[in-house]
Coordinates of C-alpha atoms in Angstrom, one line a residue:
X1 CA -1.6 -0.1 28.9
X2 CA -2.3 -2.9 26.0
X3 CA -1.0 -2.5 22.2
X4 CA -3.0 -4.9 20.9
X5 CA -2.0 -7.6 18.5
X6 CA 1.1 -6.1 17.0
X7 CA 2.9 -6.7 20.4
X8 CA 2.8 -10.5 18.9
X9 CA 4.5 -9.4 15.8
X10 CA 7.1 -7.7 18.2
X11 CA 7.5 -10.6 20.3
X12 CA 7.9 -12.7 17.5
X13 CA 10.8 -10.5 15.7
X14 CA 12.4 -10.3 19.0
X15 CA 13.0 -14.5 18.8
X16 CA 14.1 -14.1 15.4
X17 CA 16.7 -11.7 16.4
X18 CA 17.1 -13.6 19.6
X19 CA 17.8 -16.6 17.3
X20 CA 20.7 -15.0 15.7
X21 CA 22.4 -12.9 18.6
X22 CA 26.2 -12.8 18.3
X23 CA 29.1 -11.2 20.2
X24 CA 30.3 -9.9 17.1
X25 CA 29.5 -6.6 16.5
X26 CA 29.3 -6.6 13.0
X27 CA 27.0 -9.2 13.2
X28 CA 25.0 -7.7 15.9
X29 CA 24.4 -4.9 13.4
X30 CA 23.3 -6.6 10.5
X31 CA 20.6 -8.0 12.6
X32 CA 19.4 -5.2 13.7
X33 CA 18.4 -4.3 10.3
X34 CA 15.1 -5.7 9.4
X35 CA 16.0 -5.8 5.6
X36 CA 18.4 -8.9 6.6
X37 CA 15.5 -11.1 8.2
X38 CA 12.9 -13.3 6.3
X39 CA 10.1 -11.3 5.6
X40 CA 8.5 -14.5 7.3
X41 CA 8.8 -14.4 11.2
X42 CA 8.3 -18.4 12.1
X43 CA 10.3 -19.1 8.7
X44 CA 14.2 -16.9 9.2
X45 CA 15.7 -19.8 6.8
X46 CA 14.2 -17.4 4.0
X47 CA 16.3 -14.6 5.4
X48 CA 19.9 -13.7 4.8
X49 CA 22.3 -16.2 6.4
X50 CA 23.8 -12.8 9.1
X51 CA 26.9 -15.0 9.9
X52 CA 28.0 -15.6 6.6
X53 CA 27.6 -11.7 6.0
X54 CA 29.4 -10.7 8.8
X55 CA 32.3 -12.9 8.4
X56 CA 32.5 -12.3 4.6
X57 CA 32.8 -8.2 5.2
X58 CA 35.4 -8.9 8.3
X59 CA 34.0 -5.5 9.3
X60 CA 35.3 -3.9 6.6
X61 CA 32.3 -0.8 5.9
X62 CA 32.4 1.5 3.8
X63 CA 33.9 4.6 5.7
X64 CA 32.6 7.2 3.0
X65 CA 29.5 8.8 4.1
X66 CA 26.1 7.2 2.8
X67 CA 23.6 8.6 -0.1
X68 CA 20.2 8.7 0.8
X69 CA 18.9 9.0 -2.3
X70 CA 15.0 8.2 -1.5
X71 CA 14.3 9.6 1.3
X72 CA 13.0 7.9 4.4
X73 CA 9.8 6.2 5.6
X74 CA 7.9 5.0 8.7
X75 CA 5.2 3.1 8.9
X76 CA 3.1 0.2 10.8
X77 CA 3.2 1.8 14.1
X78 CA 1.8 0.4 17.9
X79 CA 1.6 2.1 20.8
X80 CA 5.0 1.8 21.4
X81 CA 7.2 1.1 18.5
X82 CA 7.7 2.2 14.9
X83 CA 9.4 0.7 11.8
X84 CA 11.2 3.3 10.3
X85 CA 13.1 2.8 6.7
X86 CA 16.0 4.5 4.6
X87 CA 17.9 3.1 2.0
X88 CA 21.6 3.8 2.8
X89 CA 24.5 3.4 -0.5
X90 CA 28.0 3.7 -0.7
X91 CA 26.9 6.1 -3.9
X92 CA 24.3 7.6 -6.2
X93 CA 22.4 5.0 -8.3
X94 CA 22.3 5.6 -12.3
X95 CA 19.2 4.1 -13.2
X96 CA 17.2 6.0 -15.6
X97 CA 18.1 5.1 -19.0
X98 CA 21.6 5.5 -20.4
X99 CA 22.7 7.1 -17.4
X100 CA 26.3 6.5 -15.7
X101 CA 28.1 8.0 -12.3
X102 CA 30.5 10.5 -13.4
X103 CA 33.8 9.7 -13.1
X104 CA 35.1 13.1 -11.5
X105 CA 32.0 13.9 -9.5
X106 CA 29.1 12.4 -7.4
X107 CA 26.1 13.1 -10.4
X108 CA 24.6 11.0 -12.5
X109 CA 25.1 12.3 -16.7
X110 CA 24.3 10.5 -19.7
X111 CA 26.7 7.6 -21.2
X112 CA 28.9 8.6 -24.3
X113 CA 27.0 8.9 -27.0
X114 CA 23.9 10.1 -25.4
X115 CA 22.4 13.6 -24.4
X116 CA 19.6 14.3 -21.9
X117 CA 16.4 15.4 -24.0
X118 CA 13.8 17.8 -22.4
X119 CA 12.4 15.3 -20.2
X120 CA 15.3 14.5 -18.2
X121 CA 16.4 11.4 -20.5
X122 CA 19.2 10.1 -21.8
X123 CA 18.9 9.5 -25.6
X124 CA 20.7 9.3 -29.0
X125 CA 23.2 6.8 -28.7
X126 CA 23.1 3.2 -30.5
X127 CA 22.0 0.9 -27.2
X128 CA 20.0 1.0 -24.0
X129 CA 22.4 0.6 -20.3
X130 CA 20.6 -1.9 -18.3
X131 CA 20.6 -0.3 -14.7
X132 CA 21.3 -2.3 -11.5
X133 CA 20.2 -0.5 -7.9
X134 CA 22.0 -3.3 -5.9
X135 CA 25.6 -1.1 -6.9
X136 CA 28.7 -3.2 -5.9
X137 CA 30.2 -2.1 -2.9
X138 CA 30.9 -3.1 0.6
X139 CA 28.5 -2.8 3.6
X140 CA 27.7 0.7 4.8
X141 CA 27.1 1.6 8.8
X142 CA 24.5 4.1 9.5
X143 CA 23.3 5.7 12.7
X144 CA 19.5 6.1 13.5
X145 CA 18.2 8.4 15.7
X146 CA 14.4 8.8 17.0
X147 CA 13.1 12.1 18.8
X148 CA 10.2 14.1 20.2
X149 CA 11.7 17.1 19.3
X150 CA 12.4 18.3 15.3
X151 CA 16.3 19.5 16.5
X152 CA 16.9 15.9 18.1
X153 CA 17.6 17.8 21.7
X154 CA 16.7 16.3 24.6
X155 CA 16.0 12.6 24.7
X156 CA 17.0 10.5 21.8
X157 CA 16.5 7.0 20.7
X158 CA 19.5 5.6 18.5
X159 CA 21.5 3.1 17.3
X160 CA 24.1 1.7 14.4
X161 CA 22.9 -1.1 11.7
X162 CA 24.8 -2.1 8.8
X163 CA 23.0 -2.6 5.3
X164 CA 24.8 -3.5 2.1
X165 CA 24.1 -5.0 -1.6
X166 CA 22.7 -8.4 -0.5
X167 CA 19.6 -6.1 1.1
X168 CA 20.0 -3.7 -2.1
X169 CA 21.5 -1.0 0.8
X170 CA 18.0 -1.0 2.5
X171 CA 18.0 0.1 6.2
X172 CA 14.5 -0.9 8.3
X173 CA 14.7 -0.4 12.2
X174 CA 11.8 -1.6 14.5
X175 CA 12.5 1.4 17.2
X176 CA 10.8 0.2 20.9
X177 CA 10.3 1.8 24.1
X178 CA 8.2 4.6 22.5
X179 CA 5.3 6.6 24.2
X180 CA 1.8 6.0 23.1
X181 CA -0.2 8.6 21.1
X182 CA 3.2 10.6 20.7
X183 CA 5.0 12.6 17.6
X184 CA 8.3 11.8 16.8
X185 CA 10.8 12.9 14.4
X186 CA 13.8 10.4 12.7
X187 CA 16.8 10.5 10.5
X188 CA 20.0 8.4 9.4
X189 CA 23.4 10.4 9.6
X190 CA 26.7 9.0 9.2
X191 CA 28.9 7.7 11.8
X192 CA 31.7 9.0 10.5
X193 CA 30.5 12.8 9.4
X194 CA 27.5 13.7 11.8
X195 CA 26.3 16.6 9.0
X196 CA 25.9 14.2 6.3
X197 CA 22.4 12.6 7.0
X198 CA 18.7 11.9 6.0
X199 CA 16.2 14.4 5.5
X200 CA 14.1 14.4 8.8
X201 CA 11.2 12.1 8.8
X202 CA 8.0 12.7 10.9
X203 CA 5.9 10.1 12.4
X204 CA 3.8 8.9 15.3
X205 CA 3.0 5.9 17.4
X206 CA -1.2 4.9 18.3
X207 CA -2.9 5.4 21.2
X208 CA -2.8 2.4 23.2
X209 CA -6.0 -0.2 22.5
X210 CA -7.8 0.3 26.0
X211 CA -7.7 4.4 26.0
X212 CA -10.4 6.4 25.1
X213 CA -9.5 8.5 21.8
X214 CA -11.6 11.7 22.5
X215 CA -10.3 13.8 19.3
X216 CA -10.6 13.1 16.1
X217 CA -8.5 10.5 13.9
X218 CA -8.0 11.4 9.8
X219 CA -6.4 9.0 7.4
X220 CA -5.4 9.2 4.1
X221 CA -6.7 6.4 1.7
X222 CA -5.0 5.7 -1.6
X223 CA -4.9 2.9 -4.2
X224 CA -3.5 2.1 -8.0
X225 CA -0.4 4.7 -8.5
X226 CA 0.9 3.9 -12.0
X227 CA 4.1 6.2 -12.8
X228 CA 4.1 6.3 -16.7
X229 CA 0.1 6.8 -16.4
X230 CA 0.2 10.6 -14.5
X231 CA 1.8 12.5 -11.7
X232 CA 1.2 11.7 -8.2
X233 CA -0.3 14.7 -6.9
X234 CA -2.5 12.9 -4.9
X235 CA 0.1 12.1 -2.5
X236 CA 1.5 15.4 -2.6
X237 CA -1.6 17.4 -2.2
X238 CA -2.4 15.2 1.2
X239 CA 1.1 16.2 2.5
X240 CA 0.9 20.0 1.9
X241 CA -2.5 20.3 3.5
X242 CA -0.7 18.1 6.3
X243 CA -4.0 17.1 8.1
X244 CA -4.1 13.3 8.6
X245 CA -2.8 11.3 11.0
X246 CA -2.1 8.3 8.9
X247 CA -1.9 6.6 5.4
X248 CA -3.8 4.1 4.2
X249 CA -2.6 2.2 0.9
X250 CA -5.0 -0.9 0.1
X251 CA -2.5 -2.1 -3.1
X252 CA -1.4 -1.4 -6.5
X253 CA 1.7 0.6 -5.3
X254 CA 3.7 -0.4 -8.3
X255 CA 2.5 -1.4 -11.7
X256 CA 4.8 -4.6 -13.0
X257 CA 4.4 -3.6 -17.1
X258 CA 7.4 -1.8 -18.9
X259 CA 7.2 1.5 -20.5
X260 CA 4.2 1.5 -23.1
X261 CA 2.5 -1.6 -21.3
X262 CA -0.1 0.1 -19.5
X263 CA 1.4 4.2 -19.7
X264 CA 3.8 5.7 -21.4
X265 CA 6.5 8.1 -19.4
X266 CA 8.5 9.0 -22.4
X267 CA 6.6 12.2 -23.3
X268 CA 6.6 13.3 -19.2
X269 CA 10.0 12.0 -18.1
X270 CA 7.9 9.1 -15.9
X271 CA 9.5 5.9 -17.6
X272 CA 9.5 3.2 -15.1
X273 CA 12.6 0.9 -14.4
X274 CA 13.3 -1.3 -16.1
X275 CA 11.5 0.3 -19.1
X276 CA 12.2 -2.7 -21.6
X277 CA 10.7 -5.6 -19.8
X278 CA 8.1 -6.5 -17.6
X279 CA 9.5 -7.3 -14.1
X280 CA 9.8 -10.7 -12.6
X281 CA 13.2 -11.0 -11.2
X282 CA 14.2 -9.7 -7.5
X283 CA 16.5 -6.9 -9.5
X284 CA 13.7 -5.6 -11.7
X285 CA 11.3 -5.4 -8.5
X286 CA 14.1 -3.4 -6.9
X287 CA 14.5 -1.3 -10.0
X288 CA 10.9 -0.4 -10.4
X289 CA 10.2 0.5 -6.7
X290 CA 13.4 2.9 -7.0
X291 CA 12.1 4.1 -9.9
X292 CA 9.2 4.9 -7.9
X293 CA 10.6 6.3 -5.3
X294 CA 11.8 8.9 -6.8
X295 CA 8.8 10.5 -7.4
X296 CA 9.1 13.6 -5.0
X297 CA 5.7 13.6 -4.0
X298 CA 5.7 9.9 -2.7
X299 CA 9.3 10.6 -1.2
X300 CA 7.3 13.7 1.1
X301 CA 4.4 11.3 1.8
X302 CA 6.4 8.7 3.1
X303 CA 8.5 11.2 4.7
X304 CA 6.1 13.0 6.9
X305 CA 3.4 10.5 7.9
X306 CA 3.4 6.7 9.2
X307 CA 1.8 4.6 6.2
X308 CA -0.1 1.2 6.6
X309 CA -0.1 -0.9 3.4
X310 CA -1.3 -4.1 1.6
X311 CA -0.7 -5.7 -1.8
X312 CA -2.5 -6.4 -4.7
X313 CA -2.3 -7.8 -7.8
X314 CA 0.1 -5.4 -9.7
X315 CA 2.7 -5.8 -7.2
X316 CA 3.2 -9.1 -8.3
X317 CA 1.3 -9.1 -11.5
X318 CA -2.1 -8.0 -12.7
X319 CA -5.3 -10.1 -12.0
X320 CA -3.2 -12.4 -9.8
X321 CA -4.2 -15.1 -7.9
X322 CA -2.8 -17.7 -5.2
X323 CA -1.1 -19.9 -8.2
X324 CA -0.8 -17.6 -11.2
X325 CA -1.8 -14.1 -13.2
X326 CA -3.0 -13.0 -15.9
X327 CA 0.2 -11.2 -16.8
X328 CA 2.5 -14.1 -16.0
X329 CA 3.8 -16.9 -19.0
X330 CA 5.5 -19.6 -17.1
X331 CA 7.3 -20.8 -19.9
X332 CA 8.7 -17.2 -20.9
X333 CA 9.1 -16.0 -17.2
X334 CA 9.4 -19.3 -15.3
X335 CA 8.0 -20.3 -12.8
X336 CA 5.3 -18.0 -10.8
X337 CA 6.2 -18.7 -6.9
X338 CA 9.5 -17.7 -7.7
X339 CA 7.9 -14.4 -9.7
X340 CA 5.7 -14.2 -6.3
X341 CA 8.7 -14.6 -4.3
X342 CA 10.6 -12.1 -5.8
X343 CA 8.0 -9.7 -6.0
X344 CA 7.4 -10.2 -2.1
X345 CA 11.3 -10.1 -1.2
X346 CA 11.4 -6.4 -2.9
X347 CA 8.0 -5.3 -0.9
X348 CA 9.4 -6.2 2.1
X349 CA 12.9 -4.2 1.6
X350 CA 11.5 -1.1 0.2
X351 CA 8.2 -0.8 2.0
X352 CA 8.3 0.4 6.2
X353 CA 6.4 -3.1 7.3
X354 CA 7.3 -4.9 10.0
X355 CA 7.8 -9.0 9.2
X356 CA 5.4 -11.5 8.4
X357 CA 3.9 -14.5 10.5
X358 CA 4.0 -16.6 7.3
X359 CA 4.8 -16.8 3.4
X360 CA 2.7 -14.2 1.9
X361 CA 0.2 -13.3 5.4
X362 CA 0.4 -9.1 5.3
X363 CA -2.9 -9.3 7.0
X364 CA -2.9 -7.9 10.4
X365 CA -4.7 -5.4 13.1
X366 CA -3.5 -1.8 14.0
X367 CA -5.8 -0.8 16.8
X368 CA -6.3 2.7 17.6
X369 CA -7.5 3.1 20.9
X370 CA -11.3 2.5 21.5
X371 CA -11.7 4.8 18.4
X372 CA -11.0 2.1 15.4
X373 CA -9.8 -1.2 14.7
X374 CA -7.6 -1.3 11.3
X375 CA -8.2 -4.7 10.1
X376 CA -6.1 -5.2 6.6
X377 CA -6.6 -8.0 4.6
X378 CA -5.1 -9.9 1.6
X379 CA -7.7 -10.2 -1.2
X380 CA -5.2 -11.1 -3.9
X381 CA -2.2 -13.6 -3.1
X382 CA -3.1 -15.3 0.6
X383 CA -5.8 -17.8 -0.6
X384 CA -7.7 -16.4 -3.9
X385 CA -9.3 -19.1 -5.8
X386 CA -8.3 -18.8 -9.5
X387 CA -10.0 -15.1 -11.0
X388 CA -10.9 -13.7 -14.2
X389 CA -7.8 -13.8 -16.5
X390 CA -9.4 -12.5 -19.5
X391 CA -9.6 -15.4 -21.2
X392 CA -11.9 -17.7 -18.9
X393 CA -14.3 -15.0 -17.6
X394 CA -17.6 -17.2 -18.7
X395 CA -16.2 -19.9 -16.7
X396 CA -15.0 -17.8 -13.3
X397 CA -18.8 -16.4 -13.7
X398 CA -20.3 -20.1 -14.0
X399 CA -18.4 -21.1 -10.8
X400 CA -18.5 -17.6 -8.9
X401 CA -21.6 -18.4 -6.9
X402 CA -19.8 -22.1 -5.5
X403 CA -20.0 -22.7 -2.0
X404 CA -15.9 -24.4 -1.6
X405 CA -14.4 -20.9 -4.0
X406 CA -12.7 -18.5 -1.5
X407 CA -11.1 -15.2 -1.9
X408 CA -9.2 -14.9 1.3
X409 CA -8.8 -18.6 1.5
X410 CA -10.5 -20.7 4.8
X411 CA -7.9 -19.4 7.3
X412 CA -8.2 -15.5 6.7
X413 CA -11.8 -16.0 6.0
X414 CA -11.9 -17.1 9.9
X415 CA -9.5 -14.6 11.2
X416 CA -11.5 -12.0 9.4
X417 CA -14.6 -12.9 11.1
X418 CA -13.4 -13.4 14.8
X419 CA -11.3 -9.9 14.2
X420 CA -14.1 -8.3 13.9
X421 CA -16.1 -10.3 16.6
X422 CA -13.1 -9.4 18.9
X423 CA -13.0 -5.8 17.8
X424 CA -16.7 -5.5 18.7
X425 CA -16.3 -7.5 22.2
X426 CA -13.1 -5.1 23.2
X427 CA -15.3 -1.8 23.2
X428 CA -13.7 -0.1 20.0
X429 CA -16.5 1.5 18.4
X430 CA -15.1 1.5 14.7
X431 CA -14.0 -1.7 12.4
X432 CA -12.0 -0.4 9.4
X433 CA -11.8 -2.8 7.1
X434 CA -8.2 -2.4 4.4
X435 CA -9.7 -4.3 1.3
X436 CA -8.5 -4.5 -2.3
X437 CA -11.0 -5.1 -4.8
X438 CA -15.2 -3.8 -4.5
X439 CA -16.9 -5.3 -2.1
X440 CA -20.7 -4.5 -2.4
X441 CA -22.5 -6.4 -5.2
X442 CA -22.6 -4.2 -8.6
X443 CA -24.3 -5.3 -11.3
X444 CA -23.4 -3.9 -14.5
X445 CA -26.0 -5.1 -17.2
X446 CA -27.0 -1.3 -17.6
X447 CA -24.1 -1.0 -19.4
X448 CA -23.0 -3.9 -21.1
X449 CA -24.1 -6.1 -23.6
X450 CA -22.3 -9.2 -23.4
X451 CA -23.2 -12.3 -21.5
X452 CA -20.3 -11.9 -19.3
X453 CA -20.4 -8.4 -18.7
X454 CA -22.6 -8.0 -15.9
X455 CA -20.4 -7.8 -13.2
X456 CA -16.3 -7.8 -12.2
X457 CA -15.5 -11.6 -11.3
X458 CA -12.3 -10.4 -9.9
X459 CA -14.0 -8.7 -7.4
X460 CA -15.7 -10.0 -4.3
X461 CA -18.6 -10.6 -7.2
X462 CA -16.6 -13.0 -8.2
X463 CA -16.9 -15.1 -4.9
X464 CA -20.6 -14.4 -4.0
X465 CA -20.0 -17.6 -0.9
X466 CA -17.0 -15.9 0.5
X467 CA -18.6 -12.3 0.4
X468 CA -21.7 -14.1 2.0
X469 CA -20.3 -16.0 4.3
X470 CA -18.6 -12.4 6.2
X471 CA -22.1 -10.8 5.7
X472 CA -23.7 -13.5 8.2
X473 CA -21.1 -13.4 10.6
X474 CA -21.9 -9.3 10.5
X475 CA -25.4 -10.0 10.5
X476 CA -25.7 -12.7 13.2
X477 CA -22.7 -11.4 15.4
X478 CA -24.3 -7.8 15.5
X479 CA -21.2 -5.8 14.3
X480 CA -22.1 -2.5 13.5
X481 CA -19.9 0.4 12.4
X482 CA -18.4 -1.4 9.8
X483 CA -16.4 0.6 7.2
X484 CA -15.1 -1.1 4.2
X485 CA -12.4 0.6 2.2
X486 CA -11.4 -0.8 -1.2
X487 CA -9.6 0.1 -4.3
X488 CA -8.8 -1.6 -7.6
X489 CA -11.0 -0.1 -10.1
X490 CA -9.7 3.0 -11.1
X491 CA -12.9 4.9 -9.8
X492 CA -14.9 6.2 -6.6
X493 CA -17.7 4.5 -5.9
X494 CA -19.9 4.4 -2.4
X495 CA -22.3 1.9 -0.7
X496 CA -24.7 0.7 1.6
X497 CA -23.4 -2.6 2.3
X498 CA -26.8 -5.0 1.6
X499 CA -27.1 -8.9 2.7
X500 CA -27.5 -10.5 -0.5
X501 CA -28.9 -13.1 1.3
X502 CA -31.6 -12.0 3.9
X503 CA -32.1 -8.4 5.1
X504 CA -34.5 -6.3 3.3
X505 CA -32.8 -3.6 2.0
X506 CA -34.6 -0.1 1.4
X507 CA -32.5 2.4 -1.0
X508 CA -34.1 5.2 0.0
X509 CA -33.8 5.0 3.9
X510 CA -30.9 2.5 3.8
X511 CA -32.5 0.4 7.1
X512 CA -30.9 -3.6 6.6
X513 CA -27.6 -1.9 5.3
X514 CA -24.5 -3.5 7.2
X515 CA -22.6 -1.4 6.8
X516 CA -20.8 1.2 4.4
X517 CA -18.2 0.8 1.2
X518 CA -16.3 3.3 0.1
X519 CA -14.2 2.5 -3.3
X520 CA -11.2 5.3 -3.8
X521 CA -10.5 6.0 -7.4
X522 CA -6.5 5.3 -9.1
X523 CA -3.6 8.2 -7.7
X524 CA -2.8 7.9 -11.5
X525 CA -4.1 5.0 -13.4
X526 CA -6.5 5.3 -15.8
X527 CA -10.1 5.0 -15.9
X528 CA -11.9 1.6 -16.5
X529 CA -14.6 4.2 -18.8
X530 CA -11.6 6.0 -20.8
X531 CA -13.2 4.9 -23.7
X532 CA -16.0 6.3 -22.8
X533 CA -15.3 9.7 -23.0
X534 CA -16.2 12.2 -20.3
X535 CA -19.9 12.7 -21.0
X536 CA -20.5 9.1 -21.9
X537 CA -19.1 7.9 -18.5
X538 CA -20.9 10.4 -16.8
X539 CA -24.1 9.2 -18.5
X540 CA -23.2 5.4 -17.5
X541 CA -22.5 6.2 -13.8
X542 CA -25.7 7.6 -13.5
X543 CA -27.6 4.2 -14.8
X544 CA -25.4 1.8 -12.6
X545 CA -26.6 4.5 -9.8
X546 CA -30.3 3.5 -11.2
X547 CA -30.2 0.1 -11.2
X548 CA -27.8 -1.1 -8.1
X549 CA -29.8 -0.8 -4.9
X550 CA -27.1 0.2 -2.6
X551 CA -24.8 2.4 -4.7
X552 CA -25.6 5.7 -3.6
X553 CA -22.6 7.6 -5.7
X554 CA -20.4 6.2 -8.4
X555 CA -17.5 9.4 -10.1
X556 CA -15.6 7.2 -12.9
X557 CA -13.7 9.9 -14.7
X558 CA -11.4 11.8 -12.2
X559 CA -8.2 10.5 -10.6
X560 CA -7.2 11.0 -6.8
X561 CA -8.2 9.7 -3.2
X562 CA -10.8 10.1 0.1
X563 CA -10.0 11.1 3.7
X564 CA -11.5 9.7 6.4
X565 CA -12.3 11.7 9.7
X566 CA -13.1 9.7 12.7
X567 CA -14.9 10.2 15.5
X568 CA -16.7 8.5 18.2
X569 CA -20.3 10.2 16.7
X570 CA -19.5 9.5 13.1
X571 CA -17.2 8.9 9.8
X572 CA -17.2 11.4 7.3
X573 CA -15.3 10.6 3.9
X574 CA -14.3 12.9 1.7
X575 CA -13.7 12.5 -1.9
X576 CA -10.8 14.7 -3.5
X577 CA -10.3 14.6 -7.7
X578 CA -7.3 16.6 -9.1
X579 CA -5.3 16.6 -12.4
X580 CA -2.8 14.1 -12.9
X581 CA -1.1 15.4 -16.6
X582 CA 0.6 18.2 -15.2
X583 CA 2.5 18.7 -11.4
X584 CA -0.4 20.5 -9.7
X585 CA -1.6 21.1 -6.2
X586 CA -5.1 22.1 -7.4
X587 CA -8.1 19.6 -6.8
X588 CA -11.6 19.8 -6.0
X589 CA -14.0 18.3 -3.3
X590 CA -16.1 15.6 -5.2
X591 CA -18.5 14.4 -2.7
X592 CA -18.5 14.0 1.1
X593 CA -20.4 11.6 3.3
X594 CA -21.5 10.5 6.5
X595 CA -21.8 7.3 8.5
X596 CA -23.2 7.8 12.1
X597 CA -22.5 5.5 15.0
X598 CA -24.7 2.5 15.2
X599 CA -26.2 3.5 11.8
X600 CA -25.0 1.4 9.5
X601 CA -25.3 3.2 6.6
X602 CA -25.3 6.8 5.0
X603 CA -26.6 9.3 6.7
X604 CA -29.5 11.0 4.4
X605 CA -29.6 14.2 3.6
X606 CA -25.7 15.0 4.5
X607 CA -24.3 13.5 0.9
X608 CA -22.7 16.4 -0.9
X609 CA -21.7 15.9 -4.5
X610 CA -20.2 18.3 -7.4
X611 CA -19.2 15.3 -9.5
X612 CA -20.3 12.1 -10.7
X613 CA -23.8 10.5 -9.9
X614 CA -26.1 10.2 -7.0
X615 CA -29.0 8.9 -5.9
X616 CA -31.6 11.3 -4.2
X617 CA -30.8 11.4 -0.4

């Protein structure tokens, strides 16, 4: 049995643990919590000084029962392990505007001179109270338990770990020695009162990479969840239907703006914390994750599904590249490198992901038997050359075709190409590329009147040579069954992926296509066509479908997600649209598409859409 490349990451993590080994129990129990480690396995110096922390507290952990305020999560499964997560604090964190912890009961109430309004905010007092998610208090001891039984009967994997304010009371455990392709249940409990526990989570391991998978695997794909812009119904609906095996998030899990900067949640009770400033410091990012994890639909999704996630720009700042971002001012906000490090540290603490091998190197592969390889890439922070930061669009357009420009960084470019080749060589049926920004060429000239409005130069269209190098490998190595999963643009697009420098492509039959790209709309972030209005958006998408040969469907108005059903014979993509202005389970299936194994194009005659614009397939 083989678990594939993820075994390397486990080995690296194990080496880091051995490097910190100690006979002191307290030190050992800190080490078992991955949140203390460096996000970077090859650079343990970026982690916390375990020995110093253990000596500081001298086993003086809090013997009170922990508070599991933000639920549980799991992610980055392999065929024999999975990451499980919770936050176990000594007391409830009150971090909404002007809330304080009651001195007489364990609940959050409005500070003096404030009253709670209809949407749950504390208003009316003289000042804002700036909250801090890293509450004071000593380390907390928790026990984790993993079982094949919902009731945690029979064999249970278990262990104890410390957590403390140094890691914002996050708990992350890499649970080893699990069975392949198996559903597990997990929880965290107080060693001092076994009746106090976190909610029970559900997760699963992957099939071993050399095992033929005969059943269908289903995954839901998300991007762009903006707390003040609307409700996270997309997360909750998939959880309530409970049909998928895995969640894939391709970026923009959080947004960095203050309340009112890109959405105002005051009228709906969805105010991002901190509310009075863009997030820059480590504590700011921690608070922002905490405010997002207060959403019940997001909590439920994390609780019952394993997640595989990667960042896009807003996990740091808008339209970012390796050395900066459009929404960063070094004069007022300090060095961009420090802000990026703070963002990465908080992401590592709050998300159920494994250690990265090198700083910022989040790209990785998850093999799911011989059915598919899920290849997660970073088109944003690792090696991206300067992007469109709104003030330089004409310049970026002029250099967009330069051969020395790269979106991924040249080392990641090679890794992606070699990983695709290795996937084919090992006999995986499908290759799913977890990408952030739109890949296929999209010409906006039909609806734009400006010289620089013909393309989105923050997408792969701003890095033409980088895209072509990837397509050349796909073409030359005859890599088939490539499916690209994208987000970022807050609208729905489905493409036959074309070779823009060689193979002839027939838009009617799809012949000449090298793969298919599914681009999903946002969970809640607004449409790029918001200023058009609904009817004009429909006209605009029709014009774009008519003038872009590879574009087979576009829908620019709704929020939602898409879901893939993957078998050896086909991949079926279903798009769902829903309302985000109220909390609801209502949704409609806006479109469905099929890609047959070996075809490398959308199946003609299959497409079913009730929204948006499509070619006459």
